Each structure stands twice: as structure tokens, then as C-alpha cells.
Amino acid sequence: MSFKQIVYQIHTRLQSIYPVEKRSKALAFAFVAIGVAMDNLNVAGSMATMYSTLEHFHSTTTTVSWVLSAYALTLGAFIMLGGKLTDILGPDVVFISSLFITGLFALICAGIENQIIVLIVFRALQGITASFTIPSGFAIAGNYFEAKSLGNALVVLMAAYTSVLGFGFVIGGAFSVSSIGYKGIYYLTFALSVLISMILYIIHVPIAKPQAHKDTKLKYLDFGGSALFVIGILLITLGLTEGGDSWKKPSAYIPLPVGVLVLVGAFVFELVIIQNRKDRVDSRADAKGQDSYLYKVHMLIPREMMFLPNFFPFVICTLLAFIYFIMMVSGLTQYHQYVEGDSPLITGVKILPLSIGLCLLAILNLETLFYRIGMKAVLIFSQVVAVFMLLWMSRQRYDSLHGYWVYELVPLFLFGAAINIYYSIYINAMLRRTPVHLQGVTSGFLQTIGQVGICIGNALTATVLGEIEIATTSDERERMQSKIDNIFYITLACSAAATITLFFISDQKSADGAPSDESVEEVQASCDSKELQV
């Protein structure tokens, strides 16, 4: 008996523990939502335990910052590839296996004692596998549910994915002041990730390939275009990360433009060269051409995705939303720790109203009301609220009496609620109108945009703040206060730009219906008829 046959027999026996006909999609999806949240729990917890990591390895702040940056670097670069693999291999297969491996990498990270470079390397590897859980998790929702149920599932996913940031700060802060230190967050994510993946392996409802992917094979993945895309995103993220420290370094100003050029090359290679080749073969009904590799290749960036309703306005607005969101969170975190002298745990507790606002709106699930008012109007309203809440929080001063209670507690909660409105509507409006066979790659692309926004936000925050230390005098606090003010000015500009962008979207009467000024048939026709040319 071959090794493959032995593995198959073991798999069959394990799957028979809980018969498929008795399995519940809702129960399986609940564990998927928790699994998706592991990414941001990891990120927030690592941010909160940064000082503990610094103390343990006796290294420099710049080197220790790469423990988080390496993870973010590979996470952002590989999400799109994870989305395409999701479409080819199946979302359940990709999610369960990648979550399990991510947990194992967390355990390895916890066991590293003296070599911080080794820790950084394994954090980068962990970022790769974690990136696959995001698009596959959203694709599972698209395969398990339809219509209103799908909308509810996507809201739950977005709530789990975003709201865990605040809880991650609290948990990471608690670990940082305990004897276990930074390792606690790795042990926790290891235990949760491995446990959830093992449970899902037994209870998940298997997902059959959609008709559009019946004949897809991994060997026909566009490896060239995928490599260009990954390298481009890696270089851009590296440039932004290094630029946060200093834009005068070659490691900052060289990777950024090179990465942009490589990324443009990836788009041209797929959307122009390969796509035009496919179009010519189809127009000539060339049977020989249909057997060629270039015709069969699965593009990382399918052209149909570009013609989804409101695709480009949502991409721009989402990029801006992630920039000002991460800048606001980072700015407040630095303010509490370096101006007010709070511990990571207290800082996490102070940021918690943001997560409560995100969760509460998800629980209320006001989709029917939102679409009764009008998707466009509600989206614009959510961004206007975000602008005013940022303006409110920017008024906080270190010498203000009860400053947190007056200038942060309420606006932070309302800001979280407003952001949840945007995220839940935009992800519903996009994915519920995306064919099942494109949901993995579309989700991956949108999440990649979000990760690029996070990198830009972190780079801008680091550039504005520069080298910082805990302020002990009034002059030091005043200088730090001025830097925090500058961060809020940038967040206000980004949120205002996002608000303006939303005026250009087409309104929708429901997440499942067509835009009011363009039918689904017209969108499909434009997708079929337009041919991109150099």
C-alpha cells in the first residue's frame, strides 16, 4: 500500500467520526469566524507585547519592530495568491490547513529564546500561511450561505476580524506585564488555531468545486504573474515599512518605485498579454489555441473582477479607510503609552470602546434599515460620522481634566460603530454580487488593498512620530502632543477623501440587487465585450 493510499484511508476514517449528513454549516462557520479573527489577535497582541520582546532579546527598537513588520510584509504580499489558491483547491481545504500551520508557526515563535533574527524569519513564514486564512474564510461564507444569510455571515466575519483588535491589545497587555511575557500571545494563538482547525476538520461541511472550476488544476496557475504580484507587493510593503524609520535610506526609496513598476508589470502581463491571447482564441473559435498553456492558465487577477459594480470606488475608499483607521489606533496607543505613561494593559482597556462599537453594530445587523434609507446615503453618513469623531478625539490634551472621558470614550465607541457600518455594507455589496468561483480572489484582492493601507498608515505614523521615548517633562509631552495632532490631521484628510469618493458609487436597493442605474446584464455584457489593450 502506497503512502498516498495510507493517508487517504486515515482521512476517510477521521471524516467518518462525524457523518457529513449530520454536520451544520452554521456551527462550522462559527469556528471559521473565530479562526479568521486569529490574524488580528496576533497583530494586536504582538503590538502590545513589543516592549516585552525588546526586554527579552535585549535588542534595538528597530530590530524588534521587524517581529511585527515581517508578519505584515508577507501577509499583505500573499493574500491575493491565497485567494487564487482558494478558488482552485477549495476554501475549506485552504482554510483548515493554513490555520493549522499558522498555529504551528506560533508555537515555534514561542520557543525561540536567543536569536531574534530566527524569530523574525518564522514570523514572516507565519504571515504567509495566515494570509491564506482570510480570503478562504470569506469564500467559505460565500459557499455556505446565500442572500440575506450570506449578508449576516459576512457581517459576523467582519465583526470578528476587526473587533478583536481591541481585545488583542488587552490580552497582549496582560501577557506583557506577566512572567510569561510576549510568549503568551504565541502560545494562545497556537492553542486556538490548532484546536479550531482540528475541530473544523471533523465538523465542516465539505465544499464542492463550482462548475467554473471543475477543470481547474494547480499546474495551470499563472506562476509568472503570481510571482510578479507577490514580489511587487513585498517591495512596496518593504519600502513603506523602512520609510517609517527614514525615507532617506536606500532600503526605503528604492524598493517602493521598483515595487510599483513590478506590480504594473504583473497587471499588464495578466490583463493585457494573457487576456488578449484568450480573447483572440475565443473570437476565432481556435480549437488548437484552446489547448495551449496560455489559454488554460488561471490568472491571479481575473478581468471579470474589475467589472463588479462599484469595484474601483470601493477599492479607493477601503484603502483610505484602513489608512486612517490604523493611524488613529496607533496614534492613540502611542499617546497613552508615551505621553500619559500608561502600561500596555491599561492602554488596551482604553482602546476597548472601539471594539465594542464594532461588535454592537454587527450584533444589531441593521442591513434592512440601511438599504431602506439607501446604501449610498448610509455609507456617506458613516464616513461623515467618522470625520467628526476623529475631530472630537483630536481635541484631547495631556493636561485636560478627565480628558479620556470627555474626548475619547464616546467618540471612540461611535467611531467603531461608523467603521462597522462601512465595512459591513461594502463587503456585502461586493461579495454578495460576486460569482462563487471568484469570491476567493476578489476577497483576497480587497484584503490586499486593506493590508497596503495598513502599511501606509503605519509608515505615515512612524514618519510623523520619529524616535519616541516616554515623556517625563512638560516640554517633552508638548512635543509629543504636537506629533499626535499631526497624525489626526492626516486621518481627517483621509476620512474626508473617503467621504468624497463615496459620492461616485452607484446606489443599490439591496446587497443582492442590481445598482439602480446599471443592470447586472449590462455589467456582464461589458465584462464580455471589453478587451484590454496596451
Short mmCIF file of C-alpha atoms in Angstrom, two decimals:
data_model
loop_
_atom_site.label_atom_id
_atom_site.label_comp_id
_atom_site.label_asym_id
_atom_site.label_seq_id
_atom_site.Cartn_x
_atom_site.Cartn_y
_atom_site.Cartn_z
CA MET A 1 0.00 0.00 0.00
CA SER A 2 1.41 3.37 -1.03
CA PHE A 3 1.85 6.34 1.31
CA LYS A 4 -0.89 8.21 -0.56
CA GLN A 5 -3.33 5.34 -0.01
CA ILE A 6 -2.47 5.19 3.71
CA VAL A 7 -3.10 8.92 4.08
CA TYR A 8 -6.39 8.60 2.21
CA GLN A 9 -7.56 5.77 4.49
CA ILE A 10 -6.71 7.77 7.61
CA HIS A 11 -8.53 10.79 6.18
CA THR A 12 -11.61 8.68 5.37
CA ARG A 13 -11.76 7.20 8.88
CA LEU A 14 -11.37 10.58 10.56
CA GLN A 15 -14.10 12.09 8.38
CA SER A 16 -16.45 9.25 9.33
CA ILE A 17 -16.28 10.22 13.02
CA TYR A 18 -18.99 12.81 12.43
CA PRO A 19 -21.11 11.92 9.35
CA VAL A 20 -21.41 14.68 6.75
CA GLU A 21 -25.21 14.49 6.67
CA LYS A 22 -25.34 15.46 10.36
CA ARG A 23 -22.99 18.43 10.08
CA SER A 24 -24.17 22.01 10.45
CA LYS A 25 -22.91 24.84 8.25
CA ALA A 26 -23.81 27.38 10.93
CA LEU A 27 -21.75 25.58 13.59
CA ALA A 28 -18.79 25.13 11.26
CA PHE A 29 -18.97 28.78 10.23
CA ALA A 30 -18.88 29.91 13.87
CA PHE A 31 -15.46 28.27 14.19
CA VAL A 32 -14.39 29.77 10.85
CA ALA A 33 -15.20 33.26 12.20
CA ILE A 34 -13.05 32.63 15.27
CA GLY A 35 -10.27 31.30 13.05
CA VAL A 36 -10.34 34.41 10.83
CA ALA A 37 -10.02 36.56 13.97
CA MET A 38 -6.70 34.88 14.84
CA ASP A 39 -4.88 37.17 12.40
CA ASN A 40 -5.77 40.46 14.09
CA LEU A 41 -5.48 38.88 17.55
CA ASN A 42 -1.92 38.02 16.58
CA VAL A 43 -1.22 41.52 15.24
CA ALA A 44 -2.73 43.43 18.18
CA GLY A 45 -1.19 41.10 20.74
CA SER A 46 2.25 41.44 19.13
CA MET A 47 1.95 45.24 19.18
CA ALA A 48 1.02 45.21 22.87
CA THR A 49 3.92 42.90 23.78
CA MET A 50 6.57 44.78 21.80
CA TYR A 51 8.28 46.14 24.91
CA SER A 52 8.32 42.65 26.46
CA THR A 53 10.01 41.33 23.30
CA LEU A 54 12.55 44.16 23.47
CA GLU A 55 13.42 43.29 27.07
CA HIS A 56 13.73 39.56 26.37
CA PHE A 57 16.09 39.81 23.40
CA HIS A 58 17.99 42.93 24.57
CA SER A 59 17.86 44.23 21.01
CA THR A 60 17.16 47.60 19.38
CA THR A 61 13.70 49.04 18.81
CA THR A 62 14.23 48.97 15.04
CA THR A 63 15.14 45.27 15.03
CA VAL A 64 12.29 44.28 17.35
CA SER A 65 9.80 46.20 15.20
CA TRP A 66 10.54 43.69 12.43
CA VAL A 67 8.87 40.97 14.52
CA LEU A 68 5.61 42.68 13.57
CA SER A 69 6.74 44.10 10.22
CA ALA A 70 7.90 40.73 8.83
CA TYR A 71 4.48 39.25 9.55
CA ALA A 72 2.68 42.22 7.95
CA LEU A 73 5.05 42.15 4.97
CA THR A 74 4.30 38.58 3.90
CA LEU A 75 0.66 38.76 4.98
CA GLY A 76 -0.04 41.61 2.58
CA ALA A 77 2.00 40.10 -0.26
CA PHE A 78 0.46 36.63 -0.28
CA ILE A 79 -3.25 37.33 0.31
CA MET A 80 -4.01 37.54 -3.43
CA LEU A 81 -2.21 34.25 -4.06
CA GLY A 82 -4.14 32.74 -1.17
CA GLY A 83 -7.36 33.92 -2.80
CA LYS A 84 -6.50 32.23 -6.07
CA LEU A 85 -5.45 29.00 -4.35
CA THR A 86 -8.77 29.15 -2.53
CA ASP A 87 -10.61 29.22 -5.85
CA ILE A 88 -8.52 26.33 -7.23
CA LEU A 89 -8.13 23.98 -4.24
CA GLY A 90 -11.33 24.82 -2.36
CA PRO A 91 -11.85 27.27 0.53
CA ASP A 92 -12.35 24.62 3.21
CA VAL A 93 -9.11 22.82 2.31
CA VAL A 94 -7.08 26.04 2.23
CA PHE A 95 -8.58 27.48 5.43
CA ILE A 96 -8.20 24.42 7.65
CA SER A 97 -4.67 23.55 6.51
CA SER A 98 -3.35 27.13 6.60
CA LEU A 99 -4.87 27.82 10.04
CA PHE A 100 -3.25 24.65 11.40
CA ILE A 101 0.19 25.53 10.00
CA THR A 102 -0.14 29.11 11.26
CA GLY A 103 -0.70 27.72 14.75
CA LEU A 104 2.40 25.54 14.49
CA PHE A 105 4.47 28.57 13.47
CA ALA A 106 3.14 30.40 16.55
CA LEU A 107 4.42 27.57 18.76
CA ILE A 108 7.83 27.74 17.09
CA CYS A 109 7.91 31.52 17.66
CA ALA A 110 7.16 30.99 21.35
CA GLY A 111 10.03 28.51 21.65
CA ILE A 112 12.74 30.77 20.20
CA GLU A 113 14.94 32.02 23.03
CA ASN A 114 18.02 33.96 21.93
CA GLN A 115 18.00 34.56 18.16
CA ILE A 116 15.66 37.41 17.27
CA ILE A 117 16.53 37.05 13.56
CA VAL A 118 15.19 33.48 13.69
CA LEU A 119 12.01 34.81 15.31
CA ILE A 120 11.64 37.38 12.52
CA VAL A 121 12.06 34.67 9.85
CA PHE A 122 9.37 32.46 11.37
CA ARG A 123 7.07 35.44 11.80
CA ALA A 124 7.43 36.04 8.06
CA LEU A 125 6.56 32.40 7.36
CA GLN A 126 3.61 32.68 9.72
CA GLY A 127 2.40 35.72 7.79
CA ILE A 128 2.31 33.68 4.57
CA THR A 129 0.09 30.94 5.97
CA ALA A 130 -2.07 33.44 7.90
CA SER A 131 -2.70 35.35 4.66
CA PHE A 132 -4.39 32.26 3.20
CA THR A 133 -6.97 32.11 6.02
CA ILE A 134 -8.51 35.50 5.18
CA PRO A 135 -9.77 35.01 1.59
CA SER A 136 -10.59 31.35 2.23
CA GLY A 137 -12.64 32.27 5.31
CA PHE A 138 -14.72 34.77 3.34
CA ALA A 139 -15.09 32.27 0.47
CA ILE A 140 -16.47 29.67 2.90
CA ALA A 141 -19.20 32.16 3.80
CA GLY A 142 -20.00 32.59 0.09
CA ASN A 143 -20.28 28.84 -0.39
CA TYR A 144 -22.24 28.09 2.78
CA PHE A 145 -24.86 30.84 2.58
CA GLU A 146 -26.95 32.83 0.12
CA ALA A 147 -28.81 36.15 0.01
CA LYS A 148 -29.69 37.54 3.47
CA SER A 149 -27.99 34.66 5.28
CA LEU A 150 -24.78 35.41 3.39
CA GLY A 151 -25.08 39.05 4.41
CA ASN A 152 -25.37 38.07 8.06
CA ALA A 153 -22.38 35.75 7.74
CA LEU A 154 -20.20 38.44 6.16
CA VAL A 155 -21.14 40.91 8.90
CA VAL A 156 -20.14 38.33 11.52
CA LEU A 157 -16.80 37.77 9.76
CA MET A 158 -16.03 41.48 9.53
CA ALA A 159 -17.01 41.99 13.16
CA ALA A 160 -14.79 39.11 14.29
CA TYR A 161 -11.91 40.26 12.10
CA THR A 162 -11.94 43.93 13.16
CA SER A 163 -13.28 43.97 16.72
CA VAL A 164 -10.67 41.52 18.00
CA LEU A 165 -8.07 44.30 17.64
CA GLY A 166 -9.19 45.93 20.88
CA PHE A 167 -9.38 42.64 22.75
CA GLY A 168 -5.96 41.71 21.35
CA PHE A 169 -4.46 44.83 22.91
CA VAL A 170 -5.94 43.92 26.29
CA ILE A 171 -4.81 40.29 26.12
CA GLY A 172 -1.35 41.24 24.85
CA GLY A 173 -1.08 43.93 27.51
CA ALA A 174 -1.96 41.40 30.21
CA PHE A 175 0.69 38.99 28.95
CA SER A 176 3.30 41.76 28.74
CA VAL A 177 3.06 42.51 32.48
CA SER A 178 3.06 38.82 33.44
CA SER A 179 6.01 36.47 33.87
CA ILE A 180 5.29 34.70 30.56
CA GLY A 181 5.72 37.97 28.63
CA TYR A 182 5.43 38.19 24.86
CA LYS A 183 5.39 34.38 24.51
CA GLY A 184 1.88 34.28 25.94
CA ILE A 185 0.26 35.64 22.78
CA TYR A 186 2.05 33.00 20.68
CA TYR A 187 1.01 30.16 22.99
CA LEU A 188 -2.57 31.42 22.93
CA THR A 189 -2.78 31.72 19.13
CA PHE A 190 -1.11 28.32 18.77
CA ALA A 191 -3.66 26.63 21.03
CA LEU A 192 -6.67 28.35 19.45
CA SER A 193 -5.54 27.94 15.83
CA VAL A 194 -4.67 24.25 16.11
CA LEU A 195 -7.78 23.45 18.15
CA ILE A 196 -10.12 25.27 15.74
CA SER A 197 -8.53 23.68 12.67
CA MET A 198 -8.83 20.20 14.19
CA ILE A 199 -12.47 20.77 15.13
CA LEU A 200 -13.25 22.11 11.66
CA TYR A 201 -11.56 19.12 10.06
CA ILE A 202 -14.11 16.90 11.80
CA ILE A 203 -17.28 19.04 11.62
CA HIS A 204 -17.01 21.20 8.48
CA VAL A 205 -19.37 20.67 5.56
CA PRO A 206 -17.19 19.84 2.51
CA ILE A 207 -17.43 22.33 -0.36
CA ALA A 208 -17.73 21.04 -3.91
CA LYS A 209 -15.95 22.90 -6.69
CA PRO A 210 -18.23 25.31 -8.60
CA GLN A 211 -18.88 24.50 -12.25
CA ALA A 212 -16.46 27.21 -13.38
CA HIS A 213 -13.64 25.44 -11.52
CA LYS A 214 -14.43 21.81 -12.33
CA ASP A 215 -11.46 21.51 -14.67
CA THR A 216 -9.05 23.84 -12.89
CA LYS A 217 -5.70 22.44 -11.87
CA LEU A 218 -2.92 23.90 -9.78
CA LYS A 219 -0.41 23.37 -12.60
CA TYR A 220 -2.27 25.96 -14.69
CA LEU A 221 -1.91 28.70 -12.06
CA ASP A 222 -0.19 31.74 -13.57
CA PHE A 223 3.04 31.30 -11.64
CA GLY A 224 4.78 34.11 -13.53
CA GLY A 225 2.08 36.69 -12.87
CA SER A 226 1.69 35.46 -9.28
CA ALA A 227 5.43 35.84 -8.67
CA LEU A 228 5.40 39.38 -10.10
CA PHE A 229 2.42 40.35 -7.96
CA VAL A 230 3.91 38.91 -4.75
CA ILE A 231 7.32 40.49 -5.40
CA GLY A 232 5.71 43.86 -6.20
CA ILE A 233 3.64 43.91 -3.01
CA LEU A 234 6.64 42.73 -0.96
CA LEU A 235 8.81 45.55 -2.30
CA ILE A 236 6.11 48.19 -1.79
CA THR A 237 5.45 47.00 1.76
CA LEU A 238 9.19 46.86 2.49
CA GLY A 239 9.65 50.41 1.22
CA LEU A 240 6.75 51.70 3.31
CA THR A 241 8.00 49.85 6.40
CA GLU A 242 11.56 51.15 6.06
CA GLY A 243 10.29 54.62 5.16
CA GLY A 244 8.61 54.84 8.52
CA ASP A 245 12.08 54.82 10.06
CA SER A 246 13.72 57.12 7.50
CA TRP A 247 12.84 58.00 3.89
CA LYS A 248 16.49 58.86 3.20
CA LYS A 249 17.63 55.22 3.37
CA PRO A 250 18.08 53.28 0.09
CA SER A 251 16.05 50.46 1.68
CA ALA A 252 13.08 52.85 1.66
CA TYR A 253 13.28 54.86 -1.56
CA ILE A 254 14.49 52.05 -3.85
CA PRO A 255 12.01 49.20 -3.14
CA LEU A 256 8.95 51.47 -3.36
CA PRO A 257 9.22 52.62 -7.02
CA VAL A 258 10.63 49.27 -8.12
CA GLY A 259 7.71 47.51 -6.43
CA VAL A 260 5.22 49.78 -8.19
CA LEU A 261 6.84 49.01 -11.57
CA VAL A 262 6.81 45.25 -10.88
CA LEU A 263 3.16 45.46 -9.83
CA VAL A 264 2.27 47.34 -13.01
CA GLY A 265 4.12 44.64 -14.94
CA ALA A 266 2.01 41.97 -13.22
CA PHE A 267 -1.22 43.72 -14.24
CA VAL A 268 -0.02 44.21 -17.83
CA PHE A 269 1.12 40.58 -18.11
CA GLU A 270 -2.22 39.20 -16.94
CA LEU A 271 -4.84 41.73 -18.04
CA VAL A 272 -3.25 42.62 -21.38
CA ILE A 273 -0.94 39.89 -22.66
CA ILE A 274 -2.69 36.76 -21.34
CA GLN A 275 -6.24 38.14 -21.51
CA ASN A 276 -5.84 39.39 -25.09
CA ARG A 277 -4.47 35.99 -26.05
CA LYS A 278 -7.58 34.33 -24.59
CA ASP A 279 -9.85 36.83 -26.36
CA ARG A 280 -8.24 36.19 -29.74
CA VAL A 281 -8.60 32.43 -29.34
CA ASP A 282 -12.27 32.81 -28.36
CA SER A 283 -13.06 35.19 -31.23
CA ARG A 284 -11.58 32.77 -33.77
CA ALA A 285 -13.02 29.64 -32.13
CA ASP A 286 -9.48 28.28 -32.36
CA ALA A 287 -9.60 24.70 -31.05
CA LYS A 288 -5.82 24.37 -31.19
CA GLY A 289 -5.37 27.63 -29.30
CA GLN A 290 -7.74 26.42 -26.57
CA ASP A 291 -5.33 23.58 -25.83
CA SER A 292 -2.39 25.94 -25.30
CA TYR A 293 -0.97 26.67 -21.85
CA LEU A 294 -1.62 30.44 -22.04
CA TYR A 295 -5.30 29.83 -22.76
CA LYS A 296 -5.73 27.38 -19.88
CA VAL A 297 -3.72 29.40 -17.36
CA HIS A 298 -5.64 30.66 -14.30
CA MET A 299 -4.93 34.35 -13.90
CA LEU A 300 -4.35 35.77 -10.44
CA ILE A 301 -6.30 38.91 -11.41
CA PRO A 302 -9.34 37.87 -13.48
CA ARG A 303 -10.79 40.57 -15.70
CA GLU A 304 -14.35 39.89 -14.51
CA MET A 305 -13.39 41.19 -11.07
CA MET A 306 -12.69 44.65 -12.48
CA PHE A 307 -16.27 44.96 -13.75
CA LEU A 308 -18.02 44.18 -10.49
CA PRO A 309 -20.36 47.05 -9.51
CA ASN A 310 -18.60 49.89 -7.65
CA PHE A 311 -15.31 47.99 -7.70
CA PHE A 312 -12.94 50.95 -8.09
CA PRO A 313 -14.71 53.41 -5.72
CA PHE A 314 -14.77 50.73 -3.02
CA VAL A 315 -11.09 49.92 -3.59
CA ILE A 316 -10.10 53.58 -3.18
CA CYS A 317 -12.34 54.17 -0.17
CA THR A 318 -11.22 50.95 1.53
CA LEU A 319 -7.56 51.89 1.09
CA LEU A 320 -8.22 55.28 2.70
CA ALA A 321 -10.35 53.73 5.47
CA PHE A 322 -7.60 51.33 6.50
CA ILE A 323 -5.02 54.15 6.44
CA TYR A 324 -6.92 56.41 8.81
CA PHE A 325 -8.15 53.51 10.96
CA ILE A 326 -4.67 52.16 11.72
CA MET A 327 -3.25 55.68 12.14
CA MET A 328 -5.94 56.55 14.66
CA VAL A 329 -5.39 53.32 16.64
CA SER A 330 -1.58 53.68 16.51
CA GLY A 331 -1.74 57.37 17.42
CA LEU A 332 -3.94 56.79 20.47
CA THR A 333 -1.84 53.80 21.54
CA GLN A 334 1.37 55.85 21.39
CA TYR A 335 -0.34 58.77 23.14
CA HIS A 336 -1.46 56.68 26.11
CA GLN A 337 1.85 54.85 26.49
CA TYR A 338 4.35 57.65 25.79
CA VAL A 339 2.51 60.81 26.85
CA GLU A 340 0.31 59.56 29.68
CA GLY A 341 2.69 56.76 30.70
CA ASP A 342 0.04 54.01 30.71
CA SER A 343 1.00 50.33 30.66
CA PRO A 344 0.11 48.21 27.60
CA LEU A 345 -2.73 46.63 29.60
CA ILE A 346 -4.30 49.99 30.57
CA THR A 347 -3.82 51.22 27.00
CA GLY A 348 -5.67 48.16 25.70
CA VAL A 349 -8.55 48.78 28.10
CA LYS A 350 -8.78 52.41 26.97
CA ILE A 351 -8.94 51.35 23.31
CA LEU A 352 -11.63 48.74 24.05
CA PRO A 353 -14.66 51.02 23.29
CA LEU A 354 -13.59 50.85 19.64
CA SER A 355 -14.12 47.07 19.60
CA ILE A 356 -17.40 47.39 21.49
CA GLY A 357 -18.69 49.82 18.86
CA LEU A 358 -17.63 47.45 16.09
CA CYS A 359 -19.30 44.46 17.78
CA LEU A 360 -22.54 46.20 18.74
CA LEU A 361 -23.41 47.26 15.19
CA ALA A 362 -22.64 43.75 13.96
CA ILE A 363 -24.98 42.26 16.57
CA LEU A 364 -27.79 44.70 15.71
CA ASN A 365 -27.40 43.91 11.97
CA LEU A 366 -29.36 46.86 10.57
CA GLU A 367 -28.97 45.90 6.90
CA THR A 368 -32.70 46.16 6.12
CA LEU A 369 -32.84 49.66 7.58
CA PHE A 370 -29.66 50.72 5.80
CA TYR A 371 -30.95 49.70 2.37
CA ARG A 372 -34.36 51.21 3.07
CA ILE A 373 -32.59 54.53 3.59
CA GLY A 374 -30.22 53.88 0.68
CA MET A 375 -26.80 52.26 0.55
CA LYS A 376 -25.05 55.34 -0.78
CA ALA A 377 -26.58 57.69 1.79
CA VAL A 378 -25.72 55.37 4.70
CA LEU A 379 -22.13 54.90 3.51
CA ILE A 380 -21.61 58.65 3.19
CA PHE A 381 -23.21 59.17 6.61
CA SER A 382 -20.85 56.60 8.18
CA GLN A 383 -17.82 58.44 6.82
CA VAL A 384 -19.14 61.83 7.93
CA VAL A 385 -19.58 60.41 11.44
CA ALA A 386 -16.01 59.06 11.29
CA VAL A 387 -14.73 62.53 10.32
CA PHE A 388 -16.49 64.21 13.24
CA MET A 389 -15.39 61.53 15.72
CA LEU A 390 -11.76 61.94 14.63
CA LEU A 391 -12.14 65.69 15.03
CA TRP A 392 -13.62 65.16 18.51
CA MET A 393 -10.79 62.85 19.60
CA SER A 394 -8.16 65.23 18.23
CA ARG A 395 -9.19 67.79 20.89
CA GLN A 396 -7.74 65.65 23.70
CA ARG A 397 -4.81 67.21 25.58
CA TYR A 398 -2.49 65.66 28.13
CA ASP A 399 -3.26 68.44 30.63
CA SER A 400 -7.05 68.21 30.20
CA LEU A 401 -9.05 67.26 33.28
CA HIS A 402 -10.85 63.95 32.63
CA GLY A 403 -9.56 64.09 29.03
CA TYR A 404 -10.21 60.41 28.27
CA TRP A 405 -13.81 60.52 29.48
CA VAL A 406 -14.60 63.72 27.59
CA TYR A 407 -12.61 63.35 24.36
CA GLU A 408 -12.12 59.63 23.76
CA LEU A 409 -14.56 57.21 25.39
CA VAL A 410 -17.74 58.18 23.50
CA PRO A 411 -16.19 59.22 20.15
CA LEU A 412 -14.09 56.04 20.07
CA PHE A 413 -17.24 53.94 20.50
CA LEU A 414 -19.13 55.90 17.82
CA PHE A 415 -16.12 55.74 15.50
CA GLY A 416 -16.11 51.95 15.83
CA ALA A 417 -19.83 51.85 15.05
CA ALA A 418 -19.38 54.06 11.97
CA ILE A 419 -16.49 51.97 10.67
CA ASN A 420 -18.52 48.79 11.15
CA ILE A 421 -21.31 50.28 9.03
CA TYR A 422 -18.88 50.94 6.20
CA TYR A 423 -17.09 47.58 6.38
CA SER A 424 -20.29 45.52 6.64
CA ILE A 425 -22.02 47.30 3.74
CA TYR A 426 -19.01 47.37 1.43
CA ILE A 427 -18.06 43.71 1.92
CA ASN A 428 -21.69 42.67 1.46
CA ALA A 429 -22.17 44.84 -1.61
CA MET A 430 -19.03 43.37 -3.18
CA LEU A 431 -19.02 39.67 -2.29
CA ARG A 432 -22.77 39.02 -2.49
CA ARG A 433 -22.65 40.22 -6.10
CA THR A 434 -19.52 38.22 -6.92
CA PRO A 435 -19.85 34.78 -8.58
CA VAL A 436 -18.89 31.93 -6.25
CA HIS A 437 -15.89 30.97 -8.39
CA LEU A 438 -14.43 34.50 -8.00
CA GLN A 439 -15.09 35.06 -4.31
CA GLY A 440 -11.72 33.82 -3.11
CA VAL A 441 -9.64 36.01 -5.41
CA THR A 442 -11.97 39.04 -5.01
CA SER A 443 -11.84 38.78 -1.22
CA GLY A 444 -8.07 38.35 -1.45
CA PHE A 445 -7.70 41.47 -3.60
CA LEU A 446 -9.83 43.58 -1.25
CA GLN A 447 -7.90 42.35 1.78
CA THR A 448 -4.62 43.07 -0.02
CA ILE A 449 -5.77 46.65 -0.51
CA GLY A 450 -6.53 46.77 3.21
CA GLN A 451 -3.07 45.46 4.12
CA VAL A 452 -1.40 48.02 1.84
CA GLY A 453 -3.49 50.69 3.60
CA ILE A 454 -2.29 49.41 6.98
CA CYS A 455 1.34 49.56 5.80
CA ILE A 456 0.88 53.11 4.50
CA GLY A 457 -0.79 54.11 7.77
CA ASN A 458 1.98 52.59 9.86
CA ALA A 459 4.66 54.23 7.70
CA LEU A 460 2.99 57.64 7.98
CA THR A 461 2.59 57.21 11.75
CA ALA A 462 6.24 56.25 12.21
CA THR A 463 7.37 59.12 9.97
CA VAL A 464 5.37 61.69 11.94
CA LEU A 465 6.36 60.37 15.37
CA GLY A 466 10.01 59.58 14.64
CA GLU A 467 12.08 58.18 17.51
CA ILE A 468 9.96 58.36 20.65
CA GLU A 469 10.52 57.82 24.36
CA ILE A 470 8.23 58.10 27.35
CA ALA A 471 7.69 61.81 28.02
CA THR A 472 8.64 62.85 31.55
CA THR A 473 8.59 66.66 31.33
CA SER A 474 6.03 69.21 30.15
CA ASP A 475 8.18 70.16 27.15
CA GLU A 476 8.50 66.52 26.07
CA ARG A 477 4.76 66.00 26.44
CA GLU A 478 4.08 69.14 24.43
CA ARG A 479 6.32 67.96 21.58
CA MET A 480 4.70 64.54 21.60
CA GLN A 481 1.24 66.13 21.71
CA SER A 482 2.11 68.13 18.60
CA LYS A 483 3.09 64.94 16.76
CA ILE A 484 -0.15 63.22 17.77
CA ASP A 485 -2.06 66.26 16.47
CA ASN A 486 -0.33 65.87 13.10
CA ILE A 487 -1.43 62.23 12.96
CA PHE A 488 -5.04 63.29 13.49
CA TYR A 489 -4.72 65.92 10.73
CA ILE A 490 -3.73 63.14 8.30
CA THR A 491 -6.58 60.88 9.46
CA LEU A 492 -9.04 63.73 8.95
CA ALA A 493 -7.74 64.31 5.42
CA CYS A 494 -8.02 60.60 4.55
CA SER A 495 -11.52 60.25 6.01
CA ALA A 496 -12.66 63.38 4.14
CA ALA A 497 -11.23 61.96 0.89
CA ALA A 498 -13.04 58.65 1.54
CA THR A 499 -16.29 60.56 2.04
CA ILE A 500 -15.86 62.35 -1.29
CA THR A 501 -15.07 59.05 -3.07
CA LEU A 502 -18.37 57.55 -1.91
CA PHE A 503 -20.30 60.20 -3.86
CA PHE A 504 -19.17 58.39 -7.02
CA ILE A 505 -20.64 54.96 -6.20
CA SER A 506 -23.82 53.65 -7.81
CA ASP A 507 -26.63 53.25 -5.32
CA GLN A 508 -28.14 49.83 -4.63
CA LYS A 509 -31.58 48.96 -3.31
CA SER A 510 -30.22 45.78 -1.70
CA ALA A 511 -26.95 43.93 -1.39
CA ASP A 512 -28.29 41.28 -3.78
CA GLY A 513 -29.99 43.55 -6.30
CA ALA A 514 -28.55 45.44 -9.23
CA PRO A 515 -27.36 49.05 -8.94
CA SER A 516 -30.15 51.49 -9.57
CA ASP A 517 -28.56 52.83 -12.75
CA GLU A 518 -27.00 49.68 -14.19
CA SER A 519 -28.35 46.18 -14.58
CA VAL A 520 -26.46 43.00 -13.90
CA GLU A 521 -26.84 42.12 -17.57
CA GLU A 522 -25.10 45.33 -18.60
CA VAL A 523 -22.24 44.64 -16.21
CA GLN A 524 -21.83 41.12 -17.58
CA ALA A 525 -22.06 42.36 -21.15
CA SER A 526 -19.38 44.96 -20.54
CA CYS A 527 -17.18 42.31 -19.00
CA ASP A 528 -17.62 40.02 -22.00
CA SER A 529 -17.20 42.67 -24.67
CA LYS A 530 -14.38 44.89 -23.41
CA GLU A 531 -10.89 43.90 -24.45
CA LEU A 532 -7.97 45.47 -22.67
CA GLN A 533 -5.20 46.59 -24.98
CA VAL A 534 -1.81 48.17 -24.45
#
